[in-house]
Short mmCIF file of C-alpha atoms and ligand atoms in Angstrom, two decimals:
data_model
loop_
_atom_site.label_atom_id
_atom_site.label_comp_id
_atom_site.label_asym_id
_atom_site.label_seq_id
_atom_site.Cartn_x
_atom_site.Cartn_y
_atom_site.Cartn_z
CA UNK J 18 0.00 0.00 0.00
CA UNK J 19 1.58 3.29 -0.91
CA UNK J 20 0.38 6.58 0.39
CA UNK J 21 0.60 10.22 -0.43
CA UNK J 22 0.25 12.06 2.85
CA UNK J 23 0.97 15.74 3.22
CA UNK J 24 2.42 16.91 6.50
CA UNK J 25 -0.27 19.01 8.24
CA UNK J 26 0.70 22.41 9.64
CA UNK J 27 0.64 22.62 13.47
CA UNK J 28 -2.60 24.61 13.35
CA UNK J 29 -4.31 22.21 10.99
CA UNK J 30 -3.05 19.22 12.95
CA UNK J 31 -4.66 20.55 16.11
CA UNK J 32 -8.03 20.84 14.38
CA UNK J 33 -7.99 17.65 12.37
CA UNK J 34 -7.67 14.05 13.43
CA UNK J 35 -4.82 12.32 11.57
CA UNK J 36 -5.99 11.35 8.09
CA UNK J 37 -6.60 7.64 7.85
CA UNK J 38 -7.22 5.84 4.59
CA UNK J 39 -4.67 8.14 2.99
CA UNK J 40 -3.63 5.31 0.71
CA UNK J 41 -2.52 6.05 -2.79
CA UNK J 42 -2.99 2.41 -3.78
CA UNK J 43 -3.31 -0.98 -2.12
CA UNK J 44 -0.50 -3.00 -3.64
CA UNK J 45 0.90 -5.23 -0.93
CA UNK J 46 -0.05 -4.06 2.63
CA UNK J 47 3.62 -3.18 3.22
CA UNK J 48 2.97 0.41 4.09
CA UNK J 49 -0.27 0.06 6.04
CA UNK J 50 -0.08 1.10 9.66
CA UNK J 51 -1.99 -0.60 12.46
CA UNK J 52 -4.21 2.50 12.62
CA UNK J 53 -4.98 2.24 8.90
CA UNK J 54 -5.97 -1.38 9.24
CA UNK J 55 -8.05 -0.80 12.36
CA UNK J 56 -9.85 2.05 10.59
CA UNK J 57 -10.73 -0.25 7.69
CA UNK J 58 -11.91 -2.95 10.09
CA UNK J 59 -14.09 -0.49 12.03
CA UNK J 60 -15.66 0.83 8.83
CA UNK J 61 -16.19 -2.71 7.49
CA UNK J 62 -17.85 -3.62 10.79
CA UNK J 63 -20.27 -0.71 10.47
CA UNK J 64 -20.94 -1.50 6.80
CA UNK J 65 -21.59 -5.18 7.51
CA UNK J 66 -24.05 -4.28 10.26
CA UNK J 67 -25.92 -1.62 8.31
CA UNK J 68 -25.31 -1.95 4.55
CA UNK J 69 -28.33 0.24 3.67
CA UNK J 70 -26.65 3.25 5.25
CA UNK J 71 -23.96 3.13 2.55
CA UNK J 72 -26.01 2.28 -0.52
CA UNK J 73 -25.48 5.51 -2.43
CA UNK J 74 -22.04 6.49 -1.13
CA UNK J 75 -20.35 5.72 -4.45
CA UNK J 76 -23.19 6.74 -6.73
CA UNK J 77 -21.93 7.51 -10.23
CA UNK J 78 -18.45 6.08 -9.53
CA UNK J 79 -17.00 3.19 -11.50
CA UNK J 80 -14.47 0.47 -10.87
CA UNK J 81 -12.39 -1.23 -13.58
CA UNK J 82 -11.64 -4.90 -12.88
CA UNK J 83 -8.71 -6.02 -15.00
CA UNK J 84 -7.84 -9.68 -14.43
CA UNK J 85 -5.12 -11.83 -16.00
CA UNK J 86 -5.95 -14.92 -13.89
CA UNK J 87 -9.26 -16.60 -13.03
CA UNK J 88 -11.21 -15.44 -9.98
CA UNK J 89 -14.53 -16.02 -8.31
CA UNK J 90 -14.45 -14.34 -4.88
CA UNK J 91 -12.36 -11.31 -5.76
CA UNK J 92 -14.26 -10.56 -8.94
CA UNK J 93 -17.76 -11.10 -7.54
CA UNK J 94 -17.14 -9.38 -4.20
CA UNK J 95 -15.73 -6.28 -5.90
CA UNK J 96 -18.53 -6.15 -8.48
CA UNK J 97 -21.30 -6.73 -5.94
CA UNK J 98 -19.60 -4.44 -3.43
CA UNK J 99 -19.40 -1.59 -5.91
CA UNK J 100 -23.03 -2.09 -6.88
CA UNK J 101 -24.14 -2.16 -3.22
CA UNK J 102 -22.43 1.22 -2.80
CA UNK J 103 -24.40 2.67 -5.73
CA UNK J 104 -21.54 2.52 -8.25
CA UNK J 105 -20.79 0.31 -11.23
CA UNK J 106 -17.96 -1.93 -12.39
CA UNK J 107 -16.51 -3.10 -15.68
CA UNK J 108 -14.83 -6.51 -15.87
CA UNK J 109 -12.05 -7.10 -18.38
CA UNK J 110 -10.82 -10.65 -18.77
CA UNK J 111 -7.41 -11.80 -20.02
CA UNK J 112 -8.67 -12.56 -23.55
CA UNK J 113 -10.08 -9.09 -23.93
CA UNK J 114 -7.24 -7.23 -22.27
CA UNK J 115 -4.00 -9.22 -22.20
CA UNK J 116 -1.63 -6.86 -20.39
CA UNK J 117 1.19 -5.68 -22.59
CA UNK J 118 -0.02 -7.61 -25.67
CA UNK J 119 -2.81 -5.69 -27.37
CA UNK J 120 -1.46 -2.56 -25.73
CA UNK J 121 1.02 -1.51 -23.08
CA UNK J 122 0.22 -1.32 -19.37
CA UNK J 123 1.08 2.38 -19.33
CA UNK J 124 -1.50 3.11 -22.04
CA UNK J 125 -4.22 0.97 -20.46
CA UNK J 126 -3.58 2.62 -17.08
CA UNK J 127 -3.84 6.12 -18.49
CA UNK J 128 -7.00 5.41 -20.50
CA UNK J 129 -8.78 3.67 -17.61
CA UNK J 130 -7.84 6.64 -15.43
CA UNK J 131 -9.92 8.84 -17.74
CA UNK J 132 -13.02 6.60 -17.52
CA UNK J 133 -12.99 5.08 -14.06
CA UNK J 134 -12.45 6.00 -10.42
CA UNK J 135 -10.38 3.00 -9.34
CA UNK J 136 -8.98 -0.23 -10.74
CA UNK J 137 -8.55 -3.71 -9.30
CA UNK J 138 -5.82 -5.62 -11.14
CA UNK J 139 -5.04 -9.33 -10.86
CA UNK J 140 -1.74 -10.14 -12.55
CA UNK J 141 0.96 -12.77 -12.74
CA UNK J 142 3.95 -10.50 -12.17
CA UNK J 143 3.72 -8.13 -9.22
CA UNK J 144 5.81 -5.74 -11.34
CA UNK J 145 2.77 -5.35 -13.62
CA UNK J 146 0.60 -4.03 -10.77
CA UNK J 147 3.40 -1.66 -9.78
CA UNK J 148 3.73 -0.48 -13.37
CA UNK J 149 -0.02 0.03 -13.47
CA UNK J 150 0.16 2.09 -10.32
CA UNK J 151 2.97 4.27 -11.73
CA UNK J 152 0.89 5.27 -14.75
CA UNK J 153 -2.51 5.41 -13.17
CA UNK J 154 -3.99 8.57 -11.70
CA UNK J 155 -6.76 6.62 -9.96
CA UNK J 156 -6.31 4.24 -7.00
CA UNK J 157 -4.95 0.81 -7.95
CA UNK J 158 -5.91 -2.21 -5.86
CA UNK J 159 -3.94 -5.43 -6.16
CA UNK J 160 -6.53 -8.18 -6.57
CA UNK J 161 -3.72 -10.81 -6.31
CA UNK J 162 -0.30 -10.96 -7.88
CA UNK J 163 2.39 -13.62 -7.71
CA UNK J 164 3.79 -11.91 -4.60
CA UNK J 165 0.84 -10.51 -2.66
CA UNK J 166 -2.87 -10.78 -1.97
CA UNK J 167 -3.59 -7.80 0.29
CA UNK J 168 -7.40 -7.85 -0.07
CA UNK J 169 -7.40 -11.41 1.23
CA UNK J 170 -5.47 -10.34 4.32
CA UNK J 171 -7.99 -7.58 5.06
CA UNK J 172 -10.77 -10.19 5.14
CA UNK J 173 -8.66 -12.72 7.06
CA UNK J 174 -7.74 -10.35 9.86
CA UNK J 175 -11.23 -8.86 9.97
CA UNK J 176 -12.63 -12.39 10.40
CA UNK J 177 -10.23 -13.20 13.24
CA UNK J 178 -10.97 -9.84 14.91
CA UNK J 179 -14.72 -10.45 14.58
CA UNK J 180 -14.49 -13.88 16.22
CA UNK J 181 -12.00 -13.11 18.99
CA UNK J 182 -12.97 -9.42 19.45
CA UNK J 183 -9.31 -8.44 19.19
CA UNK J 184 -6.22 -9.11 17.13
CA UNK J 185 -3.75 -8.38 19.88
CA UNK J 186 -1.83 -11.52 20.82
CA UNK J 187 -4.09 -13.78 18.76
CA UNK J 188 -2.11 -16.75 17.48
CA UNK J 189 -2.62 -17.64 13.83
CA UNK J 190 -0.98 -20.81 12.54
CA UNK J 191 -0.38 -20.85 8.78
CA UNK J 192 0.42 -24.25 7.32
CA UNK J 193 1.51 -24.60 3.71
CA UNK J 194 3.16 -22.56 1.01
CA UNK J 195 5.15 -19.35 1.59
CA UNK J 196 3.11 -17.73 -1.18
CA UNK J 197 1.26 -14.48 -2.01
CA UNK J 198 -1.44 -15.10 0.61
CA UNK J 199 1.14 -15.70 3.34
CA UNK J 200 3.29 -12.71 2.35
CA UNK J 201 0.43 -10.24 2.73
CA UNK J 202 -0.73 -11.99 5.91
CA UNK J 203 2.77 -11.55 7.36
CA UNK J 204 2.63 -7.79 6.83
CA UNK J 205 -0.88 -7.55 8.23
CA UNK J 206 -0.19 -9.66 11.31
CA UNK J 207 3.10 -7.89 11.99
CA UNK J 208 1.35 -4.51 11.88
CA UNK J 209 -1.64 -5.32 14.07
CA UNK J 210 0.37 -7.02 16.81
CA UNK J 211 -1.04 -10.52 16.41
CA UNK J 212 1.19 -13.61 16.28
CA UNK J 213 1.81 -15.85 13.29
CA UNK J 214 3.35 -19.27 13.46
CA UNK J 215 4.23 -20.51 9.99
CA UNK J 216 5.02 -24.08 8.94
CA UNK J 217 6.20 -24.64 5.38
CA UNK J 218 8.17 -27.45 3.80
CA UNK J 219 11.88 -26.65 3.46
CA UNK J 220 12.46 -24.53 0.38
CA UNK J 221 8.93 -23.05 0.41
CA UNK J 222 9.51 -20.36 3.05
CA UNK J 223 8.37 -16.77 2.46
CA UNK J 224 10.84 -14.58 0.54
CA UNK J 225 13.92 -13.10 2.21
CA UNK J 226 12.72 -9.62 1.30
CA UNK J 227 9.40 -10.07 3.09
CA UNK J 228 11.12 -11.61 6.14
CA UNK J 229 13.59 -8.70 6.35
CA UNK J 230 10.72 -6.18 6.35
CA UNK J 231 8.76 -8.16 8.90
CA UNK J 232 11.72 -8.26 11.29
CA UNK J 233 11.75 -4.46 11.33
CA UNK J 234 7.99 -4.13 11.76
CA UNK J 235 7.73 -6.57 14.68
CA UNK J 236 10.39 -4.59 16.56
CA UNK J 237 7.90 -1.70 16.60
CA UNK J 238 4.69 -3.62 17.19
CA UNK J 239 5.70 -6.57 19.37
CA UNK J 240 4.07 -9.10 17.02
CA UNK J 241 5.63 -12.54 17.17
CA UNK J 242 6.36 -14.35 13.91
CA UNK J 243 7.89 -17.80 13.98
CA UNK J 244 8.87 -20.04 11.08
CA UNK J 245 9.26 -23.79 11.20
CA UNK J 246 8.95 -26.86 9.02
CA UNK J 247 6.66 -28.65 11.46
CA UNK J 248 2.88 -28.16 11.28
CA UNK J 249 2.39 -29.66 14.76
CA UNK J 250 4.73 -27.05 16.25
CA UNK J 251 2.90 -24.26 14.41
CA UNK J 252 -0.58 -25.16 15.72
CA UNK J 253 0.44 -25.27 19.39
CA UNK J 254 -1.62 -22.52 21.11
CA UNK J 255 -3.30 -21.54 17.81
CA UNK J 256 -6.55 -19.58 17.85
CA UNK J 257 -6.82 -20.05 14.08
CA UNK J 258 -5.35 -22.63 11.69
CA UNK J 259 -5.03 -21.27 8.17
CA UNK J 260 -4.00 -22.90 4.89
CA UNK J 261 -3.96 -22.14 1.16
CA UNK J 262 -3.45 -24.20 -1.98
CA UNK J 263 -0.14 -25.97 -2.59
CA UNK J 264 -0.13 -25.06 -6.28
CA UNK J 265 -0.92 -21.41 -6.90
CA UNK J 266 -2.11 -20.05 -10.24
CA UNK J 267 0.86 -20.01 -12.59
CA UNK J 268 2.68 -22.88 -10.80
CA UNK J 269 0.88 -25.71 -12.60
CA UNK J 270 4.11 -27.12 -14.03
CA UNK J 271 5.43 -27.71 -10.49
CA UNK J 272 2.29 -29.58 -9.48
CA UNK J 273 3.71 -33.14 -9.11
CA UNK J 274 6.76 -31.99 -7.14
CA UNK J 275 4.66 -29.75 -4.91
CA UNK J 276 2.10 -32.48 -4.15
CA UNK J 277 4.97 -34.66 -2.93
CA UNK J 278 6.70 -31.95 -0.92
CA UNK J 279 3.56 -30.68 0.80
CA UNK J 280 2.02 -34.06 1.81
CA UNK J 281 2.85 -33.70 5.55
CA UNK J 282 1.34 -30.19 5.58
CA UNK J 283 -2.32 -31.09 5.06
CA UNK J 284 -4.88 -29.54 7.41
CA UNK J 285 -6.78 -32.65 8.46
CA UNK J 286 -8.27 -34.39 11.52
CA UNK J 287 -4.81 -35.16 12.91
CA UNK J 288 -3.87 -31.47 12.87
CA UNK J 289 -7.24 -30.31 14.17
CA UNK J 290 -7.13 -32.94 16.91
CA UNK J 291 -3.80 -31.58 18.18
CA UNK J 292 -4.78 -27.88 17.90
CA UNK J 293 -6.46 -26.13 20.87
CA UNK J 294 -10.15 -27.10 21.15
CA UNK J 295 -11.47 -23.68 20.23
CA UNK J 296 -9.16 -23.06 17.24
CA UNK J 297 -11.01 -22.00 14.10
CA UNK J 298 -10.16 -23.29 10.62
CA UNK J 299 -9.46 -20.86 7.79
CA UNK J 300 -8.80 -21.11 4.05
CA UNK J 301 -8.87 -18.29 1.50
CA UNK J 302 -10.50 -20.57 -1.14
CA UNK J 303 -10.57 -22.05 -3.72
CA UNK J 304 -9.85 -25.23 -1.75
CA UNK J 305 -8.49 -28.46 -3.15
CA UNK J 306 -10.06 -31.15 -1.01
CA UNK J 307 -7.65 -33.99 -0.35
CA UNK J 308 -4.61 -31.78 -1.01
CA UNK J 309 -3.97 -28.91 1.44
CA UNK J 310 -7.21 -29.53 3.36
CA UNK J 311 -9.63 -32.41 3.87
CA UNK J 312 -13.40 -32.44 3.47
CA UNK J 313 -13.77 -32.91 7.28
CA UNK J 314 -11.66 -29.83 7.96
CA UNK J 315 -13.64 -27.64 5.55
CA UNK J 316 -16.97 -28.87 6.93
CA UNK J 317 -15.78 -28.89 10.56
CA UNK J 318 -18.05 -27.06 13.06
CA UNK J 319 -15.16 -24.69 13.77
CA UNK J 320 -14.51 -23.91 10.10
CA UNK J 321 -15.02 -20.17 9.45
CA UNK J 322 -14.05 -20.45 5.81
CA UNK J 323 -17.33 -19.18 4.37
CA UNK J 324 -17.52 -16.26 6.81
CA UNK J 325 -13.97 -15.46 5.74
CA UNK J 326 -15.14 -15.47 2.11
CA UNK J 327 -18.16 -13.30 2.98
CA UNK J 328 -15.89 -10.82 4.69
CA UNK J 329 -14.07 -10.16 1.41
CA UNK J 330 -17.21 -8.21 0.48
CA UNK J 331 -17.40 -6.09 3.64
CA UNK J 332 -13.69 -5.28 3.89
CA UNK J 333 -13.41 -4.43 0.20
CA UNK J 334 -16.46 -2.18 0.40
CA UNK J 335 -14.73 -0.36 3.27
CA UNK J 336 -11.56 -0.17 1.20
CA UNK J 337 -13.39 1.18 -1.87
CA UNK J 338 -15.23 3.77 0.17
CA UNK J 339 -12.00 4.85 1.83
CA UNK J 340 -10.00 5.10 -1.38
CA UNK J 341 -12.70 6.75 -3.45
CA UNK J 342 -13.75 9.35 -0.92
CA UNK J 343 -10.30 10.54 0.16
CA UNK J 344 -10.11 14.30 0.19
CA UNK J 345 -6.50 14.37 -0.83
CA UNK J 346 -5.92 14.18 -4.57
CA UNK J 347 -3.24 11.83 -5.80
CA UNK J 348 -0.12 13.50 -7.01
N1 CP G 6 -9.57 -16.05 -2.41
C1 CP G 6 -9.62 -15.55 -3.67
O1 CP G 6 -8.97 -14.55 -4.01
O2 CP G 6 -10.47 -16.22 -4.49
P1 CP G 6 -10.60 -16.00 -6.07
O3 CP G 6 -9.31 -16.45 -6.68
O4 CP G 6 -11.77 -16.83 -6.47
O5 CP G 6 -10.81 -14.54 -6.33
N1 NVA G 7 -2.17 -18.72 -3.59
C1 NVA G 7 -3.35 -18.82 -4.42
C2 NVA G 7 -4.43 -17.95 -3.89
C3 NVA G 7 -5.72 -18.02 -4.64
C4 NVA G 7 -6.75 -17.09 -4.08
C5 NVA G 7 -3.00 -18.48 -5.86
O1 NVA G 7 -2.25 -17.53 -6.09
O2 NVA G 7 -3.46 -19.18 -6.77
#
């Protein structure tokens, strides 16, 4: 998330509360502060409780949805969310708008900026979303790239906060791949002061760059992040057990190798049986039953997977409202 904040004068600062939601874009969650995230969660909470109160807040505004990979949740929740706020959305699929093929990202970004008020982009390379953001004069939301999935983290942490009434010192165990979902979750957890215990197979840890950043953030916030290669170690004391697919979009060629390497990292009855009795089960979906998670785990009474999916809608509506109603113009 990059921001363009102007430093308020002393006089103005005394009159005005600090500006939250001052995001330029939502690209990774890297630059979000705990206050930014809490503000989004509070707004999402109000919007979930009373959606009618917000039904014309984005009247006449439009959202471009430019996707290079398939999507169900992200696409539908943004389209429905925008419509519930009184605005409209335009979906562009990879066939219609292959980034950099029919035309360059910088041209698409500048044209969409003349028609629309914000864009959600789902790309393979994270560099493409960054390039989009450089050329776009409207807010750019990363709807999943190879490196990050920040909108997923908003819903994940909102769900945990909703269930446990706080995020402080809540222990989330993430079992599986050190992928885009985990990278954004690491930033989010580190910022809000929760704890994340990660278990990946050797060689599938989160990137060095993300881990370096996280080390600095946890020094400020007191969040505890631990990495291991043992799922049973990770779930000790967990309030939530979270997993994602072993083969992300774009990694299909590695499928056979990954299925072998990840076998001991399945969220199943053995894992749930060893986790604390009140631990909830999370998955960002789509789920591959029999791979990273079993049918019993998805359908378990403590599975909150479908609430987590629902919360994509509420948190993204809060995000859209925040980004599209900022007073500050982007530079
Ligand atoms: N969780 C998620 O982003 O789902 P989709 O890929 O269906 O959008
Ligand atoms: N890690 C997965 C998340 C899907 C929502 C992928 O990138 O395919």
